[in-house]
Tab-separated table of C-alpha atoms and ligand atoms in Angstrom:
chain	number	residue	atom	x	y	z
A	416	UNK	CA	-13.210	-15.356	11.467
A	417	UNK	CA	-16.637	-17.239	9.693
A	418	UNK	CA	-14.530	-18.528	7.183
A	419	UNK	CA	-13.476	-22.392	7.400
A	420	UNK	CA	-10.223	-21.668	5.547
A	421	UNK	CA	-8.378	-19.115	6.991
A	422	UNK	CA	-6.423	-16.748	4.785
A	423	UNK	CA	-3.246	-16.696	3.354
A	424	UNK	CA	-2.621	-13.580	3.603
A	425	UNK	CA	-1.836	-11.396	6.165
A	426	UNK	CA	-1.719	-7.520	6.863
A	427	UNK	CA	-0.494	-5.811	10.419
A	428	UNK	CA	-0.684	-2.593	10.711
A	429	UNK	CA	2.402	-0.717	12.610
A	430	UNK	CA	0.458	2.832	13.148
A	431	UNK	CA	4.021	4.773	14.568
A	432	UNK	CA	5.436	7.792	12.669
A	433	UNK	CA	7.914	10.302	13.747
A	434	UNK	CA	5.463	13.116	12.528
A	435	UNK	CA	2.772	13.609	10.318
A	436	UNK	CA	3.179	14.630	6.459
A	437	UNK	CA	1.220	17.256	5.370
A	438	UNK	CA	-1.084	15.050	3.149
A	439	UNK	CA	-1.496	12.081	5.033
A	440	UNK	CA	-4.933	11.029	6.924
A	441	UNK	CA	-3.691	7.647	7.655
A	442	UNK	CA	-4.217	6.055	10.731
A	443	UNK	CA	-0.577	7.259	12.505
A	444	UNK	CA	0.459	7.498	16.173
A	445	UNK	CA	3.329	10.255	16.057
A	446	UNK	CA	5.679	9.279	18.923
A	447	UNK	CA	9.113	10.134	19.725
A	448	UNK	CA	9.759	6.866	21.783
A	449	UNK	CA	7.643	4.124	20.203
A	450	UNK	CA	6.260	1.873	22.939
A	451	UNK	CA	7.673	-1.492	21.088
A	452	UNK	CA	7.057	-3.926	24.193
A	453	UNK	CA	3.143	-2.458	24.766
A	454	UNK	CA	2.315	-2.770	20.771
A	455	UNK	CA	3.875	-6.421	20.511
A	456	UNK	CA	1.826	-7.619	24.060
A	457	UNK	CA	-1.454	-6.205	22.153
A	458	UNK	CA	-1.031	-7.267	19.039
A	459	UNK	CA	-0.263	-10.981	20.632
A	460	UNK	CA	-3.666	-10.358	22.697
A	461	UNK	CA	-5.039	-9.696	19.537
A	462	UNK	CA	-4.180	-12.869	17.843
A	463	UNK	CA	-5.149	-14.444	20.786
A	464	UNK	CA	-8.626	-13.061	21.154
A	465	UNK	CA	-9.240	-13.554	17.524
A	466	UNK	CA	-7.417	-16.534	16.143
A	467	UNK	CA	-6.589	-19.007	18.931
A	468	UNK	CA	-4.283	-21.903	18.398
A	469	UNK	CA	-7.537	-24.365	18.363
A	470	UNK	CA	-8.238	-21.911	14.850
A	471	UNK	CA	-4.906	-20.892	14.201
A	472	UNK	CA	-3.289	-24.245	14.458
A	473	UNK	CA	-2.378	-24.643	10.836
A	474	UNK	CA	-2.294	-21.287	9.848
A	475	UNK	CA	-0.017	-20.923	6.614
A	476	UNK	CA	0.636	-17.638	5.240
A	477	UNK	CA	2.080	-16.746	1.849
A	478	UNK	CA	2.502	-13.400	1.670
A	479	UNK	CA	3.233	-10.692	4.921
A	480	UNK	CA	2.849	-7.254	4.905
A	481	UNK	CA	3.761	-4.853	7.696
A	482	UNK	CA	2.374	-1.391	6.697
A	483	UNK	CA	1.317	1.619	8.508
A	484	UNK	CA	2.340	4.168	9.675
A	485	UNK	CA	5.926	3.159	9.823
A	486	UNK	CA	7.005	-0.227	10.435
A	487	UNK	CA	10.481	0.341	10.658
A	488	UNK	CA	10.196	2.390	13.443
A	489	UNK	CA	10.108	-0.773	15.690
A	490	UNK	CA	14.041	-0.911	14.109
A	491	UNK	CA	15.859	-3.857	14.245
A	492	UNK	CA	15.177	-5.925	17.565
A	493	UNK	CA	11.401	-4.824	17.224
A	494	UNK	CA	10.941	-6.239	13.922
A	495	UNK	CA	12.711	-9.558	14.876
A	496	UNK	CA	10.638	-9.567	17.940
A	497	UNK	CA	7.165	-8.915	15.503
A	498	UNK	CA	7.907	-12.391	13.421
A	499	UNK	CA	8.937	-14.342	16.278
A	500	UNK	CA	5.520	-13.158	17.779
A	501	UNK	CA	3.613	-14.237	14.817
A	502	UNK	CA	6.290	-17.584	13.776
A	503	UNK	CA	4.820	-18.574	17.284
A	504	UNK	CA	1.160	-18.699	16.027
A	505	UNK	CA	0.893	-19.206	12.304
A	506	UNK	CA	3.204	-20.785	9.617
A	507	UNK	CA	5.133	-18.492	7.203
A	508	UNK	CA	5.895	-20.477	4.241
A	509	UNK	CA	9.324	-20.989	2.849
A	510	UNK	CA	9.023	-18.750	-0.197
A	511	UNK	CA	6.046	-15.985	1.422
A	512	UNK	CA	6.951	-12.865	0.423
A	513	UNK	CA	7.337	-10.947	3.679
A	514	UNK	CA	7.288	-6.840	3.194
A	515	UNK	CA	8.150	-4.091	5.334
A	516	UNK	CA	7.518	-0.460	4.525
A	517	UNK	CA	10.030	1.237	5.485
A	518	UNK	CA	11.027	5.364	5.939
A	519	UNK	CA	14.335	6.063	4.667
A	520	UNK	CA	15.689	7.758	8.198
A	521	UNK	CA	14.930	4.555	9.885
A	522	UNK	CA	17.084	2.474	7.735
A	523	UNK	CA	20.633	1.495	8.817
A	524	UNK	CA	22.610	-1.603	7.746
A	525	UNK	CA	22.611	-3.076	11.012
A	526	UNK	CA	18.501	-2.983	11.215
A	527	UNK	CA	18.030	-4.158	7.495
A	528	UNK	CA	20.753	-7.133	8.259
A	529	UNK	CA	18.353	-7.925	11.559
A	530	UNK	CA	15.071	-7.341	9.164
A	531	UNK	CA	17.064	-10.112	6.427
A	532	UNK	CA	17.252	-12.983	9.455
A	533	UNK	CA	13.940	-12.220	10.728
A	534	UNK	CA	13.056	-13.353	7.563
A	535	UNK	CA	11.541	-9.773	5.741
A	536	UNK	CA	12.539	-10.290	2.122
A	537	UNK	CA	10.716	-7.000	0.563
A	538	UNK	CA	11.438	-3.284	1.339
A	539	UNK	CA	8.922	-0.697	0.543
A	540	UNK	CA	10.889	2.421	1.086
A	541	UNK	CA	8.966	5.691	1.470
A	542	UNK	CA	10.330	8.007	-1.011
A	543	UNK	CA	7.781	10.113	-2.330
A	544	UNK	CA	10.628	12.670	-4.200
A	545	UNK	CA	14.518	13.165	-4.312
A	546	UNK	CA	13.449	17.312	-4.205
A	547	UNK	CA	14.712	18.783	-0.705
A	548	UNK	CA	11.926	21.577	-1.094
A	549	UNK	CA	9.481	18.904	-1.999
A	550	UNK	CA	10.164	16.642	1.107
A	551	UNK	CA	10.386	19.756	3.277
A	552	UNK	CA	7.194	20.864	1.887
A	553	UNK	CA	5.265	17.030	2.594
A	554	UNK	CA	7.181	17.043	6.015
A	555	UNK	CA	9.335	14.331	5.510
A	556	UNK	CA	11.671	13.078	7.928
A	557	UNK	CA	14.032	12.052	5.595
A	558	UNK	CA	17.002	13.644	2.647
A	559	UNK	CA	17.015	12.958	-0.276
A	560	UNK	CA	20.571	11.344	0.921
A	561	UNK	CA	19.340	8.986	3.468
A	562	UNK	CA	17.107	7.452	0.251
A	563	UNK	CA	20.042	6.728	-1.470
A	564	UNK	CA	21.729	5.218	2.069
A	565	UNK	CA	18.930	3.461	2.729
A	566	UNK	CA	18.646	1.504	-1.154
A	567	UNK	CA	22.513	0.675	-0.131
A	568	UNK	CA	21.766	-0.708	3.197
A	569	UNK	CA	19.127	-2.725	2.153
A	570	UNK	CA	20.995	-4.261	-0.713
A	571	UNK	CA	24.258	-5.075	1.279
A	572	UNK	CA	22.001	-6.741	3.715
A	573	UNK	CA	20.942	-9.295	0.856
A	574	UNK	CA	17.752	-7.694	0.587
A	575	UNK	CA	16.938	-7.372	-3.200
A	576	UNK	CA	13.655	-7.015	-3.663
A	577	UNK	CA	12.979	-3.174	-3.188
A	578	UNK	CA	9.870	-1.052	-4.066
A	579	UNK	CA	10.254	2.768	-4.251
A	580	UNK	CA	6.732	5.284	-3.826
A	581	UNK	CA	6.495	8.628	-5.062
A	582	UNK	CA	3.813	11.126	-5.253
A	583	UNK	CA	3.054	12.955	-8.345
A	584	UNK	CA	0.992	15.744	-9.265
A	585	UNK	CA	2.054	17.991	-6.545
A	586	UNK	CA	1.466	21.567	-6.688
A	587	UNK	CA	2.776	23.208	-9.479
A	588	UNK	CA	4.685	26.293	-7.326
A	589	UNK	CA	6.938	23.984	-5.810
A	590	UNK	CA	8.733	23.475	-8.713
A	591	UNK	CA	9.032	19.986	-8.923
A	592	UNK	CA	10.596	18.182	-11.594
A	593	UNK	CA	8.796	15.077	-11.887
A	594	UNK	CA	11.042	13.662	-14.692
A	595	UNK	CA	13.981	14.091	-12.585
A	596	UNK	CA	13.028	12.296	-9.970
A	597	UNK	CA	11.788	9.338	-11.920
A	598	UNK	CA	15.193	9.562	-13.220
A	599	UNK	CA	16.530	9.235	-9.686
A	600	UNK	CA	14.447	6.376	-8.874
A	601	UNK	CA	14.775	4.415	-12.112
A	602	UNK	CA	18.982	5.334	-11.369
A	603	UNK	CA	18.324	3.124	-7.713
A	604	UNK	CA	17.391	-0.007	-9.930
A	605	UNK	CA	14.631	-1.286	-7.906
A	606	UNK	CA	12.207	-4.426	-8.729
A	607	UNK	CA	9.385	-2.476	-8.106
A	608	UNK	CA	7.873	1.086	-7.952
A	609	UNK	CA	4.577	2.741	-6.592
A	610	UNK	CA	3.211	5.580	-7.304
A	611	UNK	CA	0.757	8.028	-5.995
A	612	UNK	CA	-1.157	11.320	-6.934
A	613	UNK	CA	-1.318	14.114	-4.168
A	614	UNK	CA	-4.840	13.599	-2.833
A	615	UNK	CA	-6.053	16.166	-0.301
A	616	UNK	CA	-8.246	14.706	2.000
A	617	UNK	CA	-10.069	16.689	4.981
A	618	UNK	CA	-8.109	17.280	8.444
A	619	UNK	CA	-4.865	17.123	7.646
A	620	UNK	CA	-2.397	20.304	7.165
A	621	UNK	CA	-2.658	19.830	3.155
A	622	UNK	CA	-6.602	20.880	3.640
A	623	UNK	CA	-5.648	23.704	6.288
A	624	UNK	CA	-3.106	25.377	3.488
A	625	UNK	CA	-5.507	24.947	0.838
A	626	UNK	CA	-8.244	26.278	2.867
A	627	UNK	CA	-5.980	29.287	3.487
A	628	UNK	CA	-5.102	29.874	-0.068
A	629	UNK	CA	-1.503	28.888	0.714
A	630	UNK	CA	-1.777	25.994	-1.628
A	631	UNK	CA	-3.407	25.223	-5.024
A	632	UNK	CA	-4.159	21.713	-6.270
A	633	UNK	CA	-2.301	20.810	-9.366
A	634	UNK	CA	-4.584	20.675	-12.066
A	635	UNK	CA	-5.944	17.610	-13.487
A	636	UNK	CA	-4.008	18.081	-16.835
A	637	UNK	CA	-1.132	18.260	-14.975
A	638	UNK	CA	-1.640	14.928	-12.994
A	639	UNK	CA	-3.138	13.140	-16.297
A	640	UNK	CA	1.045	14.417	-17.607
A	641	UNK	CA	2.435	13.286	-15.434
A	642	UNK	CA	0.677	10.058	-14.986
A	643	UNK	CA	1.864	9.472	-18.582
A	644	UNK	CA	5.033	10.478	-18.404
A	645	UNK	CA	5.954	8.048	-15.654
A	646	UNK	CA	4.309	5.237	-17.505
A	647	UNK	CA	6.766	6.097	-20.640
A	648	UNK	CA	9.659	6.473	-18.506
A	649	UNK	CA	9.586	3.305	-16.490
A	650	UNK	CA	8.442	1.042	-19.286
A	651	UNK	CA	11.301	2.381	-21.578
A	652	UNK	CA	13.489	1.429	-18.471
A	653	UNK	CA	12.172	-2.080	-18.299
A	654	UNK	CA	9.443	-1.599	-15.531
A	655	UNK	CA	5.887	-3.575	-16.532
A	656	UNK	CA	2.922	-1.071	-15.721
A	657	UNK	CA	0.687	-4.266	-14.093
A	658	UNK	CA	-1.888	-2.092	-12.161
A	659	UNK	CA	-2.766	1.585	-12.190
A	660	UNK	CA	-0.389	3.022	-9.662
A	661	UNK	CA	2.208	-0.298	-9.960
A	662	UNK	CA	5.143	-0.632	-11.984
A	663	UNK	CA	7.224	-4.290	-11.073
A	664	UNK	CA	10.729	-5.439	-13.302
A	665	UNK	CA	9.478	-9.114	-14.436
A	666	UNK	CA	8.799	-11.579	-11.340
A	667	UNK	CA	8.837	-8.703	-9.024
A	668	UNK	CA	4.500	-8.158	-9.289
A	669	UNK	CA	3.501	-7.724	-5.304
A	670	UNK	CA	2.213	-10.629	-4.433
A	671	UNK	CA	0.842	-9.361	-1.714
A	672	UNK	CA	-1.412	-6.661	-2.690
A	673	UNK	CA	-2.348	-9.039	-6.123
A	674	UNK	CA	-4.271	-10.417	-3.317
A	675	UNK	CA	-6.606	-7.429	-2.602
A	676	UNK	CA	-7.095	-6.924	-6.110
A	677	UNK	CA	-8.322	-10.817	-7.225
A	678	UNK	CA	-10.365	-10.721	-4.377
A	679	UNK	CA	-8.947	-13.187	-2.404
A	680	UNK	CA	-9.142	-13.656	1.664
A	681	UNK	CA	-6.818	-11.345	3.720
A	682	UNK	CA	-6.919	-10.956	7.599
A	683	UNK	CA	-5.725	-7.922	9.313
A	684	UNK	CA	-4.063	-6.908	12.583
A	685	UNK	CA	-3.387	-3.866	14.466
A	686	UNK	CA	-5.354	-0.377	14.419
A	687	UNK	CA	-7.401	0.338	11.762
A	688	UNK	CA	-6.654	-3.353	10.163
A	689	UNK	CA	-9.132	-4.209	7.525
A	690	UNK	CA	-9.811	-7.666	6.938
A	691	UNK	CA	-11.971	-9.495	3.832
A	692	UNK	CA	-12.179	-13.353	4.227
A	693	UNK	CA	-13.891	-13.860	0.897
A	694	UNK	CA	-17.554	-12.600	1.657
A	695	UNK	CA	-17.383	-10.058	4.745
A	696	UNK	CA	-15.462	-7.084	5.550
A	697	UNK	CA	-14.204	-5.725	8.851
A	698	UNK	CA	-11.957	-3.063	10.322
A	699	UNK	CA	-10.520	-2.260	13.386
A	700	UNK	CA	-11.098	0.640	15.794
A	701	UNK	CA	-8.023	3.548	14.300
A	702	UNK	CA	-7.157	5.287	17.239
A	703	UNK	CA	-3.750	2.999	19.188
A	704	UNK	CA	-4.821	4.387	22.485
A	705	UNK	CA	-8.435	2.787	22.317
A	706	UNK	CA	-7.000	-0.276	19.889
A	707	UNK	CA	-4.349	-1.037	23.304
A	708	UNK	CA	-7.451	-0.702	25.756
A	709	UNK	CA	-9.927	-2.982	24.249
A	710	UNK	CA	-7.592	-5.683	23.192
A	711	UNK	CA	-6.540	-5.238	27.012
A	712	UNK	CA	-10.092	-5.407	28.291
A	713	UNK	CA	-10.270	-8.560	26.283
A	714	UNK	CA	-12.403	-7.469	23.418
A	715	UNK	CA	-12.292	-7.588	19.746
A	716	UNK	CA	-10.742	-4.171	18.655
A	717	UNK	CA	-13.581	-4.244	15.862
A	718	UNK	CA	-15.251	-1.054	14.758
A	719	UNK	CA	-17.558	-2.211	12.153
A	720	UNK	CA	-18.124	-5.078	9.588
A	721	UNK	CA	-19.925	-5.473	6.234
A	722	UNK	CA	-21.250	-8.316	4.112
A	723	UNK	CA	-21.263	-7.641	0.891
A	724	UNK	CA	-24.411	-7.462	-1.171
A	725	UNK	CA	-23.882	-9.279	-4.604
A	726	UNK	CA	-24.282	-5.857	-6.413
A	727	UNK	CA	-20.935	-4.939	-4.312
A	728	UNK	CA	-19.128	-7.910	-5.121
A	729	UNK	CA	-19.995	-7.645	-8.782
A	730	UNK	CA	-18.890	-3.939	-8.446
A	731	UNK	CA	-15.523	-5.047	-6.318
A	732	UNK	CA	-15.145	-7.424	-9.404
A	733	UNK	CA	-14.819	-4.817	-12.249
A	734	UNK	CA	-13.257	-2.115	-10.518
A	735	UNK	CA	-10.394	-4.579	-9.467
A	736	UNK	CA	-10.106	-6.512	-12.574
A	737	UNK	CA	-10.228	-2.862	-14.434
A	738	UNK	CA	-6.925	-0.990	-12.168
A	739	UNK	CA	-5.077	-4.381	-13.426
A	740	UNK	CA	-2.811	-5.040	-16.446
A	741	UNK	CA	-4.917	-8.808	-16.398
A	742	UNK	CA	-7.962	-6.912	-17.197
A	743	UNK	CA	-11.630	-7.623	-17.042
A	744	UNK	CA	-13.223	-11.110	-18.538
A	745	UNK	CA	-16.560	-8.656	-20.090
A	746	UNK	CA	-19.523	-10.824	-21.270
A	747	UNK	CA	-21.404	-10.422	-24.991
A	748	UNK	CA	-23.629	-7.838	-23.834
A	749	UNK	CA	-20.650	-5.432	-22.371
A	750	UNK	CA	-18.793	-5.599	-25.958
A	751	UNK	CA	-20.603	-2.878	-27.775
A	752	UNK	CA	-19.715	-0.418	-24.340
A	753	UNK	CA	-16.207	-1.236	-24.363
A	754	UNK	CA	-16.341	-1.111	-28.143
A	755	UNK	CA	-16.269	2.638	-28.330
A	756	UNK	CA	-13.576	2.455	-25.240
A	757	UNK	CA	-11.178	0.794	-27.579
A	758	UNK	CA	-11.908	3.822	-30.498
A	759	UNK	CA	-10.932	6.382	-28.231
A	760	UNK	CA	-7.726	4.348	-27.269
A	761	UNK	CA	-8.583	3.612	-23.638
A	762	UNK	CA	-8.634	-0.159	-23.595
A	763	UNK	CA	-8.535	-2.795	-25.610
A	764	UNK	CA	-10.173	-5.989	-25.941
A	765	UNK	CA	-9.187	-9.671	-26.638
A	766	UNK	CA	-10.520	-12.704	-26.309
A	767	UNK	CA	-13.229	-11.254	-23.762
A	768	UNK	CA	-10.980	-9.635	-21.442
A	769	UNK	CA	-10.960	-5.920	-21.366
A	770	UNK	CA	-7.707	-4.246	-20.310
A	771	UNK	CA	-7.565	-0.155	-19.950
A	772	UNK	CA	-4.429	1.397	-21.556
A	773	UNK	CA	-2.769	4.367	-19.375
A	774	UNK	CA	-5.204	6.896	-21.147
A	775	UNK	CA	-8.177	4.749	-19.819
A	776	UNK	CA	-6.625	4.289	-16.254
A	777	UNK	CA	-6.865	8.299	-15.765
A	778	UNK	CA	-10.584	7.684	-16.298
A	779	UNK	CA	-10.649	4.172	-14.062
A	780	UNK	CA	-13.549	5.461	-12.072
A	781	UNK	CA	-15.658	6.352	-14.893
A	782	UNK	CA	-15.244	3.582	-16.969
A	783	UNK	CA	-15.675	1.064	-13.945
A	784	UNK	CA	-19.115	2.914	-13.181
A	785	UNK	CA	-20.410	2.273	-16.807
A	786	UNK	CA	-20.265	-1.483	-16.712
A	787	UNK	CA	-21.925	-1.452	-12.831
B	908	SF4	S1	5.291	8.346	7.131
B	908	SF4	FE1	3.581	7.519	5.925
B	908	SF4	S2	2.000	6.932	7.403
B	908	SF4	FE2	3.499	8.246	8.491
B	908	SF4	S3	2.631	10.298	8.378
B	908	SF4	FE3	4.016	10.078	6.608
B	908	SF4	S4	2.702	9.323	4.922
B	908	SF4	FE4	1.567	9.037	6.855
């Protein structure tokens, strides 16, 4: 790490799923047995390599955030194990915000009870849809049932704050009904929800069907629908849309992730870990296999690194501030752009900062482009 301070924020990545879904291209290690012990020893030689205590001495951390992959396949003990591995090295303050994203099959009372006194205080729970085709269809592990089991679980185990993802915009012969499940979700009462559009990225079984012909994207006027119909629905049910794809009951905003989008430091753990610490950018090698051999070998489990170029930053800066219900402080000269932005209903603009309305987040990437 170059930076004098270090960050306050910290990501590690748990890369263990019990299969793949059909859309995802994350970077997953499917095992049956997950290999707790071996991660934990690397990810300690990691923190060792990287941050040793003569850096990491008074390392505070305010917000946590084990993603993945599948963190709560390490269950119970593992999980417990994973913060007294990192309570050892760095300071968690008193009121971080510690997350776990979680799979609903993975969730019992007894694990979420160990997660509580480990100190998690945030469940991300995997949901993606309460449609038995539609989970069958993405390869989910998990009913529509074991959501609803897992919500419980996590709430008798003093756990409150819970954020629920779905994906929208799936293809339209599966016969979906997106409103429904919003229903279903909004009927769990969680602080927070995420939610996703069905991407299909390269090499993985969502490409192979389409490139088949067994499988056609959903339209864009469908995904721009239903977009809009979840913002209506959870904002009528109390939900604050605060960034594109992030809906959060009052004082229930992630902290954590409001740190990747105001640009502050982060550092990152685990394979394929990204890190920022303000000016630079770095990621780690994906693959666990080769992540467990070069942290054994002794060597930083890097794969590449960026600085970024002040044209970057100033891009990073309005894309960011854009996806954000905070918006975008827009000098003089940007007014008469985002003037015609504001006709067409797509943002509006007060005092200098520009903030895009639902309509203008389905165009995000456009309109970021035209002030860069
Ligand atoms: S559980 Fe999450 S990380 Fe694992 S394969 Fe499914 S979408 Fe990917």
């Amino acid at each position: 790490m170059e930076s004098l301070e270090l960050p306050r924020h910290l990501y590690v990545h748990v890369p263990f799923c019990a299969r793949r879904c059909s859309y995802c291209d994350f970077s997953i290690a499917v095992r049956r047995e997950v290999p707790v012990d071996e991660f934990l020893l690397t990810l300690a030689g990691e923190l060792d390599l990287r941050f040793p205590a003569s850096v990491a001495d008074a390392w505070n951390i305010d917000t946590l955030y084990l993603g993945g992959g599948t963190p709560s396949r390490l269950g119970g003990a593992g999980i417990a194990s994973l913060m007294d591995l990192l309570r050892q090295r760095l300071q968690i303050a008193d009121d971080a915000e510690v997350t776990i994203e979680a799979n609903p099959d993975d969730v019992t009372f007894d694990a979420a009870r160990t997660w509580r006194e480990a100190g998690i205080n945030r469940v991300s729970l995997g949901a993606q849809s309460f449609d038995p085709k539609a989970l069958a269809w993405m390869h989910r592990a998990h009913t529509s049932d074991q959501i609803l089991t897992a919500v419980e679980s996590v709430r008798r185990a003093g756990i409150e704050n819970i954020s629920v993802d779905l994906i929208f915009a799936l293809p339209s012969a599966l016969g979906r009904d997106w409103r429904d499940d919003l229903r279903r979700a909004i009927a769990l009462a969680p602080s927070h929800v995420s939610l996703y559009g069905l991407t299909v990225h390269e090499r993985t079984p969502l490409a192979r069907w389409r490139d088949r012909g067994d499988v056609t994207e959903a339209p864009e006027d469908t995904y721009a629908s239903e977009f809009l119909l979840a913002h209506t629905a959870l904002t009528d049910a109390g939900f604050e849309h605060y960034e594109v794809s992030s809906y959060a009951r009052p004082s229930a905003r992630s902290r954590h992730n409001a740190s990747y989008w105001s640009g502050r430091a982060w550092a990152g753990l685990g394979p394929a870990a990204h890190e920022f610490d303000g000016r630079r950018r770095r990621w780690n090698v994906g693959p666990y296999s080769q992540w467990v051999e070069l942290v054994r070998a002794g060597r930083d489990p890097m794969e590449g690194d960026e600085v970024l170029s002040p044209e970057n930053r100033e891009a990073e800066r309005v894309y960011l501030g854009l996806r954000t219900a905070s918006g975008l402080a827009v000098r003089e000269a940007e007014h008469a752009k985002a003037r015609r932005w504001v006709e067409e209903g797509w943002a509006s603009l007060d005092d200098g900062m520009l903030r895009l309305t639902p309509e203008g987040w389905l165009r995000l990437d456009e309109l970021a482009a035209v002030l860069t």
